[in-house]
mmCIF file with all atom_site columns, N, CA and C in Angstrom:
data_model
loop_
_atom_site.group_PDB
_atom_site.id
_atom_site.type_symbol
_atom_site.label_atom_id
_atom_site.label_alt_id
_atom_site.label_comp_id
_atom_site.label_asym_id
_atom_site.label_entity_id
_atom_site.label_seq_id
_atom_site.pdbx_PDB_ins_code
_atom_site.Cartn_x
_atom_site.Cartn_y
_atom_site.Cartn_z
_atom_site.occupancy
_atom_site.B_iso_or_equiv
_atom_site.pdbx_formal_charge
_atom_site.auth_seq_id
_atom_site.auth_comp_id
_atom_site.auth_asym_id
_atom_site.auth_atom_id
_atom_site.pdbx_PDB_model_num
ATOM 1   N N  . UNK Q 1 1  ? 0.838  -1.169  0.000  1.00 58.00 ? 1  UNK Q N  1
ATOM 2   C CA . UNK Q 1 1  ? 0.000  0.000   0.000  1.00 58.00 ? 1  UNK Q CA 1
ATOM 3   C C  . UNK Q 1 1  ? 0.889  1.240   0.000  1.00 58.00 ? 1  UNK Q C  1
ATOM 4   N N  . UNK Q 1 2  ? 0.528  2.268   -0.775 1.00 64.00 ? 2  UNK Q N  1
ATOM 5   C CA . UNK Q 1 2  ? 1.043  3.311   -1.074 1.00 64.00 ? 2  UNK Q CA 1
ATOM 6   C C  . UNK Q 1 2  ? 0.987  4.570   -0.580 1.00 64.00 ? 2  UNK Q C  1
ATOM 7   N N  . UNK Q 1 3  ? 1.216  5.221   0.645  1.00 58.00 ? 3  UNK Q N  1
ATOM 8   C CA . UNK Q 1 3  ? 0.800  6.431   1.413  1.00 58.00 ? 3  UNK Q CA 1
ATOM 9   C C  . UNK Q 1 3  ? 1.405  7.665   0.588  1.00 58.00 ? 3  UNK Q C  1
ATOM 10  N N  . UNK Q 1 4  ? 0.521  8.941   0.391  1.00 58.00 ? 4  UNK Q N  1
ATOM 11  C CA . UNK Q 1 4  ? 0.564  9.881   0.414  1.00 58.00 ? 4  UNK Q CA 1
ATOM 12  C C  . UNK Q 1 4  ? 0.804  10.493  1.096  1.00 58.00 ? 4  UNK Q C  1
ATOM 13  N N  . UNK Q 1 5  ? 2.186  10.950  1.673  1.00 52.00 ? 5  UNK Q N  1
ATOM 14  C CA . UNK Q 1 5  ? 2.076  11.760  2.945  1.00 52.00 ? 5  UNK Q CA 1
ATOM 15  C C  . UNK Q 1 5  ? 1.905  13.097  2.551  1.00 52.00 ? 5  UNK Q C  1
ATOM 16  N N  . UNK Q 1 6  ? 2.049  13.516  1.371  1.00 56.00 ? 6  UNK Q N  1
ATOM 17  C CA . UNK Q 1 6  ? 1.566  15.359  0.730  1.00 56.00 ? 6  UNK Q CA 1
ATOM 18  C C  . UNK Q 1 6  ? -0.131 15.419  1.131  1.00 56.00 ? 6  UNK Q C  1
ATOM 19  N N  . UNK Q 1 7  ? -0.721 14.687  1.124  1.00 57.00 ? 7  UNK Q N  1
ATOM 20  C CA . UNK Q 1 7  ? -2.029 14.493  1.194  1.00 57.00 ? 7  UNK Q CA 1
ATOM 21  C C  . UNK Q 1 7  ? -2.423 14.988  2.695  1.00 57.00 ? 7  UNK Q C  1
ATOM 22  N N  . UNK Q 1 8  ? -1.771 13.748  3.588  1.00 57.00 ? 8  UNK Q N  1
ATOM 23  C CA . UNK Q 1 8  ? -2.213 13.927  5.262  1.00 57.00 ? 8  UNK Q CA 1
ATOM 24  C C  . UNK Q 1 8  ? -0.796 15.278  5.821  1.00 57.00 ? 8  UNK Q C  1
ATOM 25  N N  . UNK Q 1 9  ? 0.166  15.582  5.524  1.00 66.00 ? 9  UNK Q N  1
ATOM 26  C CA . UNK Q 1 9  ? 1.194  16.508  6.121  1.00 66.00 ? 9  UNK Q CA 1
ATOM 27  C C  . UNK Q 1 9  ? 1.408  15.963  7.090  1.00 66.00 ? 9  UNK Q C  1
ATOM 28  N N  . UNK Q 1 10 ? 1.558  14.984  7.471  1.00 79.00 ? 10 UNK Q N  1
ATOM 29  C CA . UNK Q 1 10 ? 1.893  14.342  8.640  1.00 79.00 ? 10 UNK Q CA 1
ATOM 30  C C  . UNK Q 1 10 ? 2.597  13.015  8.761  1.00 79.00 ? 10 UNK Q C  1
ATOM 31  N N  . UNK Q 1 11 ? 3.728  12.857  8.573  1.00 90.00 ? 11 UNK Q N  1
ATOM 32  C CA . UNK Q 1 11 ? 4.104  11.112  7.761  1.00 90.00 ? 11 UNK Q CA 1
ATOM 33  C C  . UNK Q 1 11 ? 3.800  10.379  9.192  1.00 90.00 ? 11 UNK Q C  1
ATOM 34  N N  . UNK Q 1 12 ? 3.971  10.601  10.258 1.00 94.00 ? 12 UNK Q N  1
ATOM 35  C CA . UNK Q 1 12 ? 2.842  9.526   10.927 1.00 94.00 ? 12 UNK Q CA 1
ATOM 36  C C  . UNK Q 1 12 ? 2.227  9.329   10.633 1.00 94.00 ? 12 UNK Q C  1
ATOM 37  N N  . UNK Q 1 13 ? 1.067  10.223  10.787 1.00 93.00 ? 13 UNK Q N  1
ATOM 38  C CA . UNK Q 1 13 ? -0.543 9.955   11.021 1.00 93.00 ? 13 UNK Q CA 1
ATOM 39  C C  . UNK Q 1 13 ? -0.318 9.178   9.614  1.00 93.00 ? 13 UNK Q C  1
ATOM 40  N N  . UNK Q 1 14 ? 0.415  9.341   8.054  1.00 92.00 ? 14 UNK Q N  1
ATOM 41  C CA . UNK Q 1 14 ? -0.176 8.470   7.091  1.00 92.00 ? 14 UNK Q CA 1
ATOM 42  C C  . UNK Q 1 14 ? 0.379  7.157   7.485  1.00 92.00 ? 14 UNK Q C  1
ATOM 43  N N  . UNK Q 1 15 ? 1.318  7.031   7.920  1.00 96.00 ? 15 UNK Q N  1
ATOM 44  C CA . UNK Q 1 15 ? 1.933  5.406   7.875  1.00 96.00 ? 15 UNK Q CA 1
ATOM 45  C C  . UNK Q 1 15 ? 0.728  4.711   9.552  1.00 96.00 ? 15 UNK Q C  1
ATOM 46  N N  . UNK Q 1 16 ? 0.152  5.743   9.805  1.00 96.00 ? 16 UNK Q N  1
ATOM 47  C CA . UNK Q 1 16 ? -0.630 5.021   11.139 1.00 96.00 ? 16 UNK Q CA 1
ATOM 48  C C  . UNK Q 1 16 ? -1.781 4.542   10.667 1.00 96.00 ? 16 UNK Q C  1
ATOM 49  N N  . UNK Q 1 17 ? -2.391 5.550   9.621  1.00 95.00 ? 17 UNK Q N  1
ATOM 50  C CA . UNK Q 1 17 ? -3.477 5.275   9.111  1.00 95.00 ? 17 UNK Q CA 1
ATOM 51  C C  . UNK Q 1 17 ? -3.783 4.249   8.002  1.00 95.00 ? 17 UNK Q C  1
ATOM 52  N N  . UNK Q 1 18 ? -2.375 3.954   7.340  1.00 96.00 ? 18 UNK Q N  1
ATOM 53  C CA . UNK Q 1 18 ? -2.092 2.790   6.361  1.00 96.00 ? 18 UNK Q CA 1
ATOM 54  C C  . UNK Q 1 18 ? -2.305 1.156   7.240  1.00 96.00 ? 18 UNK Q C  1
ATOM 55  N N  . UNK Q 1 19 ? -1.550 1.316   8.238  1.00 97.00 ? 19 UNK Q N  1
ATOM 56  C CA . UNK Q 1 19 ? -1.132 0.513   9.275  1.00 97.00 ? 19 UNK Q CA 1
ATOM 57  C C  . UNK Q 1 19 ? -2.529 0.055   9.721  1.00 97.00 ? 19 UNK Q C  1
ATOM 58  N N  . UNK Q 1 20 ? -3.221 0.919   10.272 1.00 96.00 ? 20 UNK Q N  1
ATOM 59  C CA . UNK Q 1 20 ? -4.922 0.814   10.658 1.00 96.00 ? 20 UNK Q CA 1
ATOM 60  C C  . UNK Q 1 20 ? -5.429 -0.247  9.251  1.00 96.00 ? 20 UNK Q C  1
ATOM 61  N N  . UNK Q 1 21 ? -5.588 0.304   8.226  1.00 95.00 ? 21 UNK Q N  1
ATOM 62  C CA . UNK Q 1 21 ? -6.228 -0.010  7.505  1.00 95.00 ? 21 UNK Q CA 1
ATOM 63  C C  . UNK Q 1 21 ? -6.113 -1.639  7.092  1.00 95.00 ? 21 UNK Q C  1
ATOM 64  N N  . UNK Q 1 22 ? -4.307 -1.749  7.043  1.00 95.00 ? 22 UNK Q N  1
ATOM 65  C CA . UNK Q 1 22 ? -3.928 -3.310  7.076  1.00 95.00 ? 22 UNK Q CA 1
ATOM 66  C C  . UNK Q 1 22 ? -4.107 -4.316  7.986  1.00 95.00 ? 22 UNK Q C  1
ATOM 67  N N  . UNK Q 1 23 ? -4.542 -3.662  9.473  1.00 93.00 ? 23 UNK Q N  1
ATOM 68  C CA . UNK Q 1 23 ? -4.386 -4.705  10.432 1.00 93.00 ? 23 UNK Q CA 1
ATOM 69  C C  . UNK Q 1 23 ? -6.355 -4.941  10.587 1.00 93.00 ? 23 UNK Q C  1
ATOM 70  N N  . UNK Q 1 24 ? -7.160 -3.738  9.702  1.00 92.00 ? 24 UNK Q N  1
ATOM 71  C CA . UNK Q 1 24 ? -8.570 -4.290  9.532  1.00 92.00 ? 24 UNK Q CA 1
ATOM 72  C C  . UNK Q 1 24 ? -8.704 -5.250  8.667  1.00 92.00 ? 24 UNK Q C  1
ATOM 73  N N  . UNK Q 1 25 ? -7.380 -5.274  7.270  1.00 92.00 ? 25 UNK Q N  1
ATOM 74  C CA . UNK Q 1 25 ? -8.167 -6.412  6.196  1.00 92.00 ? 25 UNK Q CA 1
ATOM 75  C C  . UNK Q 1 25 ? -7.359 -7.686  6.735  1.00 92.00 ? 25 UNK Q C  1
ATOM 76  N N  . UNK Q 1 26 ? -6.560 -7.696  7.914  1.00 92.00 ? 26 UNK Q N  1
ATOM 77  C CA . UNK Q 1 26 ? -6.120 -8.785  8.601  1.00 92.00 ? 26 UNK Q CA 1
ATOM 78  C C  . UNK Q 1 26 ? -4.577 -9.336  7.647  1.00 92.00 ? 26 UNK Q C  1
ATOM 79  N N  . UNK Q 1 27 ? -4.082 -8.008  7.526  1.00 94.00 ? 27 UNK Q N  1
ATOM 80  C CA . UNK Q 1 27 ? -2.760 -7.945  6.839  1.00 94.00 ? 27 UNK Q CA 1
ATOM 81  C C  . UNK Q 1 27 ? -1.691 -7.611  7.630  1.00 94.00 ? 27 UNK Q C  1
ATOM 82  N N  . UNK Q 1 28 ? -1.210 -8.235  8.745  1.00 95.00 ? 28 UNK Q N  1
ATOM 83  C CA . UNK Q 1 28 ? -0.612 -8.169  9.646  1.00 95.00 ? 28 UNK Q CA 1
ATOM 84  C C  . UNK Q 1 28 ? 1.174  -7.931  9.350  1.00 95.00 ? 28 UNK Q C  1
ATOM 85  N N  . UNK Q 1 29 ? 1.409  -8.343  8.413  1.00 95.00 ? 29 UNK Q N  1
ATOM 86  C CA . UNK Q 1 29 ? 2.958  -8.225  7.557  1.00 95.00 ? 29 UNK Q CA 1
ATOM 87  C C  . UNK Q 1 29 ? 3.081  -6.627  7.591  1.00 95.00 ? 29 UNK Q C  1
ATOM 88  N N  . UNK Q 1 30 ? 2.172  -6.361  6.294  1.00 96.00 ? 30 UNK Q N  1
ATOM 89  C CA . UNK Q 1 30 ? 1.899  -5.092  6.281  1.00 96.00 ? 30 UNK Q CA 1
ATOM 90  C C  . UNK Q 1 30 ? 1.947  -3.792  7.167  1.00 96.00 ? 30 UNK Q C  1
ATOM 91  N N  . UNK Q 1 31 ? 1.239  -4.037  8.139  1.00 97.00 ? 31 UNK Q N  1
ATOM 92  C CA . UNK Q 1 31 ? 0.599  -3.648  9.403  1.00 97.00 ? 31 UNK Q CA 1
ATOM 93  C C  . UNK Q 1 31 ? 1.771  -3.309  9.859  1.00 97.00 ? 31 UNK Q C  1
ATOM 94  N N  . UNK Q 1 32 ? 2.645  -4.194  9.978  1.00 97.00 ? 32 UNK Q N  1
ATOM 95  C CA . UNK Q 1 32 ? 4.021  -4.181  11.030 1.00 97.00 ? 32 UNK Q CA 1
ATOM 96  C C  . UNK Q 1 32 ? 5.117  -3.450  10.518 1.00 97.00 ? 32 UNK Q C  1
ATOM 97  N N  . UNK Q 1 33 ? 4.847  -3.748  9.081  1.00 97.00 ? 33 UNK Q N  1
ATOM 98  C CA . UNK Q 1 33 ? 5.691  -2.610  8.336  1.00 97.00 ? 33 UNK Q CA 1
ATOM 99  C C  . UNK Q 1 33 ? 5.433  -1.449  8.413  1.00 97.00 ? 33 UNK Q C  1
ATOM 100 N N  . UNK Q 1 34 ? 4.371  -0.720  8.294  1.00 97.00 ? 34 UNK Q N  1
ATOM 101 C CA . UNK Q 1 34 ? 3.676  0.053   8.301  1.00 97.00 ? 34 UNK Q CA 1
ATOM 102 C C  . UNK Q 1 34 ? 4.275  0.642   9.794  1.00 97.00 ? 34 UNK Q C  1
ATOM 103 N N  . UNK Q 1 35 ? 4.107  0.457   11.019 1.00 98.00 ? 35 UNK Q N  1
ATOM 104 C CA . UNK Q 1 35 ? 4.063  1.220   12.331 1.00 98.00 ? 35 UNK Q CA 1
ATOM 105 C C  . UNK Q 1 35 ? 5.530  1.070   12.122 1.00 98.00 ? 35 UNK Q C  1
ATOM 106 N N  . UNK Q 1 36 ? 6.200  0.115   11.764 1.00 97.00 ? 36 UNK Q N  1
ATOM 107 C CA . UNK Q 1 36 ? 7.493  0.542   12.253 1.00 97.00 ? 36 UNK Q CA 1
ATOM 108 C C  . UNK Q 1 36 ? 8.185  1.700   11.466 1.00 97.00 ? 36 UNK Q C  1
ATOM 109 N N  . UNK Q 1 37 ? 7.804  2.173   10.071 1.00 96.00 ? 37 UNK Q N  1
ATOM 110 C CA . UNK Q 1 37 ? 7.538  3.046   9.358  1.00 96.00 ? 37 UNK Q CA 1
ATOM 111 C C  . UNK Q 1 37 ? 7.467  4.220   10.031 1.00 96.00 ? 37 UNK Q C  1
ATOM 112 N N  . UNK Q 1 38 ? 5.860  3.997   10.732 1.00 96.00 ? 38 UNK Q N  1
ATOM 113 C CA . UNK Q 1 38 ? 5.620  5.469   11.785 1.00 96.00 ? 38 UNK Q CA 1
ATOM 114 C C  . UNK Q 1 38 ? 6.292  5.757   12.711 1.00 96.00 ? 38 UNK Q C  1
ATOM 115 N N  . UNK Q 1 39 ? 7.032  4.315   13.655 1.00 96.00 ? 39 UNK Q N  1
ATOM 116 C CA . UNK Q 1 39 ? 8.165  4.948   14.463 1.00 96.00 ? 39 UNK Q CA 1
ATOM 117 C C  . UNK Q 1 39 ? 9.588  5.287   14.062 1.00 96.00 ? 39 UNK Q C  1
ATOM 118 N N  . UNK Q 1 40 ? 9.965  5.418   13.066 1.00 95.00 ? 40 UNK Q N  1
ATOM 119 C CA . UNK Q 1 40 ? 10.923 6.096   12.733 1.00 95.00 ? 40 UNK Q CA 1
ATOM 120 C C  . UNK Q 1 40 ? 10.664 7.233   12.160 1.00 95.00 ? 40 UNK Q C  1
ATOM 121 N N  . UNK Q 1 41 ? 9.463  8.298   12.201 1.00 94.00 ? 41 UNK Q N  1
ATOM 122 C CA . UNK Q 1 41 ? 9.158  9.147   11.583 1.00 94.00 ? 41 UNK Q CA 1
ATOM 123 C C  . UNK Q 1 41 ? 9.174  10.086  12.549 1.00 94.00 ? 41 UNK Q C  1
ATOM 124 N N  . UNK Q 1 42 ? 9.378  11.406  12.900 1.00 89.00 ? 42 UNK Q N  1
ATOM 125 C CA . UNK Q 1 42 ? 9.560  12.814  13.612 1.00 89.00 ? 42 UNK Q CA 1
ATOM 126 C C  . UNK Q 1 42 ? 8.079  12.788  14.503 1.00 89.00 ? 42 UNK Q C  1
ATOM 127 N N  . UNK Q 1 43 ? 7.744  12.186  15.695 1.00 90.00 ? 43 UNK Q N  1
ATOM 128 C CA . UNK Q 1 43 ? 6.522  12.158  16.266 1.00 90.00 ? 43 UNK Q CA 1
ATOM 129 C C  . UNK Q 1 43 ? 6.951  12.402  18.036 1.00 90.00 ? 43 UNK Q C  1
ATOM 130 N N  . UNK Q 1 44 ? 5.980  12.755  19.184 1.00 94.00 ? 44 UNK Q N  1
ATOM 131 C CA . UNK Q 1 44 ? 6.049  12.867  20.227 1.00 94.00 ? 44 UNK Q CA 1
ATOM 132 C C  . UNK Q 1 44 ? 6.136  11.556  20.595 1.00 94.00 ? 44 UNK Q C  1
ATOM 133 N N  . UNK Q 1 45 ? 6.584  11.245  21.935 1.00 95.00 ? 45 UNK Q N  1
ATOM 134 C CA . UNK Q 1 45 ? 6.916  10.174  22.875 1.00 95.00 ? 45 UNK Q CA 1
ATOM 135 C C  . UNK Q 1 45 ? 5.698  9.235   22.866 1.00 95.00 ? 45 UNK Q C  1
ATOM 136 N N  . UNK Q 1 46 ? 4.276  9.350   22.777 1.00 96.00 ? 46 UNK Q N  1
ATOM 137 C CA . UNK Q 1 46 ? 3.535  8.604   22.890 1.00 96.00 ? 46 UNK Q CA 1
ATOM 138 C C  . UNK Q 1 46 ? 2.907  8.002   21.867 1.00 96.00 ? 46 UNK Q C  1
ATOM 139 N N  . UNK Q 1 47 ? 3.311  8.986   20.529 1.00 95.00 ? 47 UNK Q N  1
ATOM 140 C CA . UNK Q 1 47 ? 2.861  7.971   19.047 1.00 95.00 ? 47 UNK Q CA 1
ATOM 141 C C  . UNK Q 1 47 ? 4.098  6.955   18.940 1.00 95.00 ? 47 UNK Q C  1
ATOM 142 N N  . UNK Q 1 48 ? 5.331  7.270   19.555 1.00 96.00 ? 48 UNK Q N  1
ATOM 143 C CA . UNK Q 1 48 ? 6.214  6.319   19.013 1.00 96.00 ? 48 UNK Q CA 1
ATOM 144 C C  . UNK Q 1 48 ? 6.129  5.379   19.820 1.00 96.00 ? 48 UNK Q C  1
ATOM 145 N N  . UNK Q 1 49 ? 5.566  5.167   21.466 1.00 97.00 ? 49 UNK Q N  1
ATOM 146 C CA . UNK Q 1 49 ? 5.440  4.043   22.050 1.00 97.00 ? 49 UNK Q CA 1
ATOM 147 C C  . UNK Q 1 49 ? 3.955  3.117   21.340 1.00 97.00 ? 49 UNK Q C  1
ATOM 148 N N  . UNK Q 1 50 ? 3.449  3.982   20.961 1.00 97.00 ? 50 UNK Q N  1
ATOM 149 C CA . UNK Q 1 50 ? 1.993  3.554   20.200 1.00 97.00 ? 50 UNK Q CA 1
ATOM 150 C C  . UNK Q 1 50 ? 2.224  2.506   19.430 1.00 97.00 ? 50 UNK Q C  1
ATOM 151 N N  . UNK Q 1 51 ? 3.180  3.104   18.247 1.00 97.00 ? 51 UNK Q N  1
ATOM 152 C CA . UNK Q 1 51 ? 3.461  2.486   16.926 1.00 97.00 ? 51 UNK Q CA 1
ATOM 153 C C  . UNK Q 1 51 ? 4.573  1.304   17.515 1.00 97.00 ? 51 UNK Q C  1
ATOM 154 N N  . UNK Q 1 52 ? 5.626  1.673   18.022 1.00 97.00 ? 52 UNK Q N  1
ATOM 155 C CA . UNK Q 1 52 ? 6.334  -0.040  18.706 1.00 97.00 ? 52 UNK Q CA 1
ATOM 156 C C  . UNK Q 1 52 ? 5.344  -0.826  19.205 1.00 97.00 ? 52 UNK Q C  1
ATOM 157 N N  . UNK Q 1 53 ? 4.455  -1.014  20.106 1.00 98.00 ? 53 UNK Q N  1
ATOM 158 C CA . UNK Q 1 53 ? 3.617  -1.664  20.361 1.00 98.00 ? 53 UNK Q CA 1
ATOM 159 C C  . UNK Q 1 53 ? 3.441  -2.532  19.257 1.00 98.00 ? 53 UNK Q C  1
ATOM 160 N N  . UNK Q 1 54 ? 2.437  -1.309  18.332 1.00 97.00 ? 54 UNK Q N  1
ATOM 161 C CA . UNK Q 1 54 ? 1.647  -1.800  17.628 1.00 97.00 ? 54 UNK Q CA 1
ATOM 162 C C  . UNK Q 1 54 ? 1.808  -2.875  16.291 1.00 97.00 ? 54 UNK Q C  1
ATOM 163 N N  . UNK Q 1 55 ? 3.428  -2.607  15.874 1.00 97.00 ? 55 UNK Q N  1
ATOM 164 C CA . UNK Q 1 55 ? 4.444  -3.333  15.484 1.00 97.00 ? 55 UNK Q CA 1
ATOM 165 C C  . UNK Q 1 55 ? 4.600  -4.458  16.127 1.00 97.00 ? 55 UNK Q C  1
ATOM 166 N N  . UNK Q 1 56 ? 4.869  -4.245  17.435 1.00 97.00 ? 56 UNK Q N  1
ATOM 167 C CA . UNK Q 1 56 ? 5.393  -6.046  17.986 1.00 97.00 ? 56 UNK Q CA 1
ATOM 168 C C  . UNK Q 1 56 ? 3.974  -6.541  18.022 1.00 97.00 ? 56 UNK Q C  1
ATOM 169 N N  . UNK Q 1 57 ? 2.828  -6.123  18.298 1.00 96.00 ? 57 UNK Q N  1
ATOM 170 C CA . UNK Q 1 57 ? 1.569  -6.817  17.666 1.00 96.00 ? 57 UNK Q CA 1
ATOM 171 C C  . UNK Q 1 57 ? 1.097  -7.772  16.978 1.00 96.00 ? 57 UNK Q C  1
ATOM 172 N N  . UNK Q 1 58 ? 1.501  -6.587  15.677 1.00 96.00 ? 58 UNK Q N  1
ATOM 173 C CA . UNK Q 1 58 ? 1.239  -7.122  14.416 1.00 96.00 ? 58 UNK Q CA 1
ATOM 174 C C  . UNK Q 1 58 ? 2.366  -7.978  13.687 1.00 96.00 ? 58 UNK Q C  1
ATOM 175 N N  . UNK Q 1 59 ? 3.340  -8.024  14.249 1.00 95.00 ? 59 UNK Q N  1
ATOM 176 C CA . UNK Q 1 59 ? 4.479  -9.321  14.206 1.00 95.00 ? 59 UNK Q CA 1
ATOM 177 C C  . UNK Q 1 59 ? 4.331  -10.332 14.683 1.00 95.00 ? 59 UNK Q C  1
ATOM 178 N N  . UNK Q 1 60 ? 3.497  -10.290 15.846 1.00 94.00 ? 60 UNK Q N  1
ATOM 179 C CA . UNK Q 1 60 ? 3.176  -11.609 16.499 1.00 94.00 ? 60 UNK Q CA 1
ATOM 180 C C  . UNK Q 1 60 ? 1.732  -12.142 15.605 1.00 94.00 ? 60 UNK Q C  1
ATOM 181 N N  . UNK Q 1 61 ? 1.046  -11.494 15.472 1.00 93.00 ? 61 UNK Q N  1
ATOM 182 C CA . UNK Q 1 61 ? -0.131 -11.690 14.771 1.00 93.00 ? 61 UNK Q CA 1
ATOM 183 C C  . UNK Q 1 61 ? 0.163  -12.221 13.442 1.00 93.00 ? 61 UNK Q C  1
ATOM 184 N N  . UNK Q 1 62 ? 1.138  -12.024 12.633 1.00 91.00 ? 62 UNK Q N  1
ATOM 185 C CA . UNK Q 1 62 ? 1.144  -12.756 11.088 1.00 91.00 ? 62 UNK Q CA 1
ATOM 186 C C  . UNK Q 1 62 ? 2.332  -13.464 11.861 1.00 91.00 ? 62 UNK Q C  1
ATOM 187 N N  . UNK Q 1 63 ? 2.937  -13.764 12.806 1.00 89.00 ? 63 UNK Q N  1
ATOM 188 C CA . UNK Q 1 63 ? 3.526  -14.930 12.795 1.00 89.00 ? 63 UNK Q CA 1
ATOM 189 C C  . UNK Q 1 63 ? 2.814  -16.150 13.453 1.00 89.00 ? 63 UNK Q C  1
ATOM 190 N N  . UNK Q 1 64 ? 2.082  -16.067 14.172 1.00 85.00 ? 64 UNK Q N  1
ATOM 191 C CA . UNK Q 1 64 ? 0.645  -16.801 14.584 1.00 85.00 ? 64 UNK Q CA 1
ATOM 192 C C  . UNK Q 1 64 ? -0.309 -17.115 13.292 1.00 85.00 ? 64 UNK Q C  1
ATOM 193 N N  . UNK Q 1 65 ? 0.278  -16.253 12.376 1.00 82.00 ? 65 UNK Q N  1
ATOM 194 C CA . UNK Q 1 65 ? -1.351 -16.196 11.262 1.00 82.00 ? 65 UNK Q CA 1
ATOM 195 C C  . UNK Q 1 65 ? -2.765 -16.052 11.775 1.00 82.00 ? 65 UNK Q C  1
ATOM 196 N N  . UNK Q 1 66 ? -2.536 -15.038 12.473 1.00 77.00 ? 66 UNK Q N  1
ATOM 197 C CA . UNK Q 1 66 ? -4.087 -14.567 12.621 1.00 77.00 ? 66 UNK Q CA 1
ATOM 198 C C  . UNK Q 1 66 ? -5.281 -14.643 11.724 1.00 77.00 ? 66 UNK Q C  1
ATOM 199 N N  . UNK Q 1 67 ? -4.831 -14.084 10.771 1.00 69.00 ? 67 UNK Q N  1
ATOM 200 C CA . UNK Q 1 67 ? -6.058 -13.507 9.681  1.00 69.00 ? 67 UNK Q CA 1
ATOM 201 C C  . UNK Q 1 67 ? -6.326 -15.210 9.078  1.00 69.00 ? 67 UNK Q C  1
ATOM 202 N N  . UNK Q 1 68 ? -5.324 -16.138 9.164  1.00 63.00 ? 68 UNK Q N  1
ATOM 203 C CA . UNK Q 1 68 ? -5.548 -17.330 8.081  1.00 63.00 ? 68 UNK Q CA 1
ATOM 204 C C  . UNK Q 1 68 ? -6.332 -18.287 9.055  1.00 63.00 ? 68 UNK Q C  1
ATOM 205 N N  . UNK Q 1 69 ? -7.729 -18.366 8.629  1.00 61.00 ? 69 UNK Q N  1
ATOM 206 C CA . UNK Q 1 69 ? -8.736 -18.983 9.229  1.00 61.00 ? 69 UNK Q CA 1
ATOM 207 C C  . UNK Q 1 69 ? -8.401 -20.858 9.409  1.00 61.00 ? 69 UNK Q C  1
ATOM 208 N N  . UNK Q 1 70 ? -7.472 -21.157 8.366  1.00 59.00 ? 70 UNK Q N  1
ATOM 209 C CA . UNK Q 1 70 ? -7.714 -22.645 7.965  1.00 59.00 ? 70 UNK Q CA 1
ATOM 210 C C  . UNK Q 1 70 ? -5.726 -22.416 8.533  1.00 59.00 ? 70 UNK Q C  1
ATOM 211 N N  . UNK Q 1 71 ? -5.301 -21.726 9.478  1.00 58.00 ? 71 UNK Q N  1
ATOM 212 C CA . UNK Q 1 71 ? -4.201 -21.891 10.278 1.00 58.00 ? 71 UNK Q CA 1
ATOM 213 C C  . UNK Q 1 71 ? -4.209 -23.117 10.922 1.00 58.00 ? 71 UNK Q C  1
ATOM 214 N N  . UNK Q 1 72 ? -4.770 -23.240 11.749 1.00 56.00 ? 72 UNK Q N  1
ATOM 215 C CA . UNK Q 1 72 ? -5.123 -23.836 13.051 1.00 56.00 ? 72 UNK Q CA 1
ATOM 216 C C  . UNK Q 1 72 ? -6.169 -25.330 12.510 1.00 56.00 ? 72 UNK Q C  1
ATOM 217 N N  . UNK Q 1 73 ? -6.329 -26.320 12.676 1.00 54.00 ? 73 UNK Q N  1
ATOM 218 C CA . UNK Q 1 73 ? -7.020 -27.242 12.646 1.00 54.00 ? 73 UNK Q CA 1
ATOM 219 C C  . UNK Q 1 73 ? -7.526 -28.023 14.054 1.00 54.00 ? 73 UNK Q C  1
ATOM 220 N N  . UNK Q 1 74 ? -8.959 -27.864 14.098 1.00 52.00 ? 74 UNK Q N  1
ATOM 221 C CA . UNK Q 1 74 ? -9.433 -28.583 15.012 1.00 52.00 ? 74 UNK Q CA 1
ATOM 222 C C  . UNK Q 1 74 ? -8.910 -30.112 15.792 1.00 52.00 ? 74 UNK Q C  1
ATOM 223 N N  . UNK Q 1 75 ? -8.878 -30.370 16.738 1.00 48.00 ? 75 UNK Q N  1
ATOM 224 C CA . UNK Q 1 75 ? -8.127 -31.495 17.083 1.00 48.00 ? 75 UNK Q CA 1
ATOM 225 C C  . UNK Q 1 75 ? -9.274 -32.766 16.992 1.00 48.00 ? 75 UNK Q C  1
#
């Protein structure tokens, strides 16, 4: 996915809002790329603890395979 940051003026808020958008269609790779994106970007102390979080998250989440329904098999 392709952020515009001329659009939002804010290269957080776009790589947060990209990030949002991937971890709704259950694109967790993405997702993780995405925040870690936003924490290397010029932000206050609490978007960048936001976005690490939200990164080790969404790392654990596509390494679990969250989104992949037929992951996991019933025992």
């Amino acid at each position: 996915m392709r952020i515009n940051e001329k659009e939002v003026n804010n290269s957080y808020m776009a790589y947060a809002r990209g990030a949002v958008r991937a971890e709704q269609r259950g694109d967790y790779t993405t997702a993780s790329t995405l925040w870690n994106k936003a924490a290397t970007t010029t932000c206050n102390s609490h978007n960048l603890n936001w976005a690490l979080y939200r990164k080790s998250h969404c790392s654990h989440a596509a390494t679990k395979q969250w989104s992949n329904p037929n992951a996991s098999q019933a025992v």
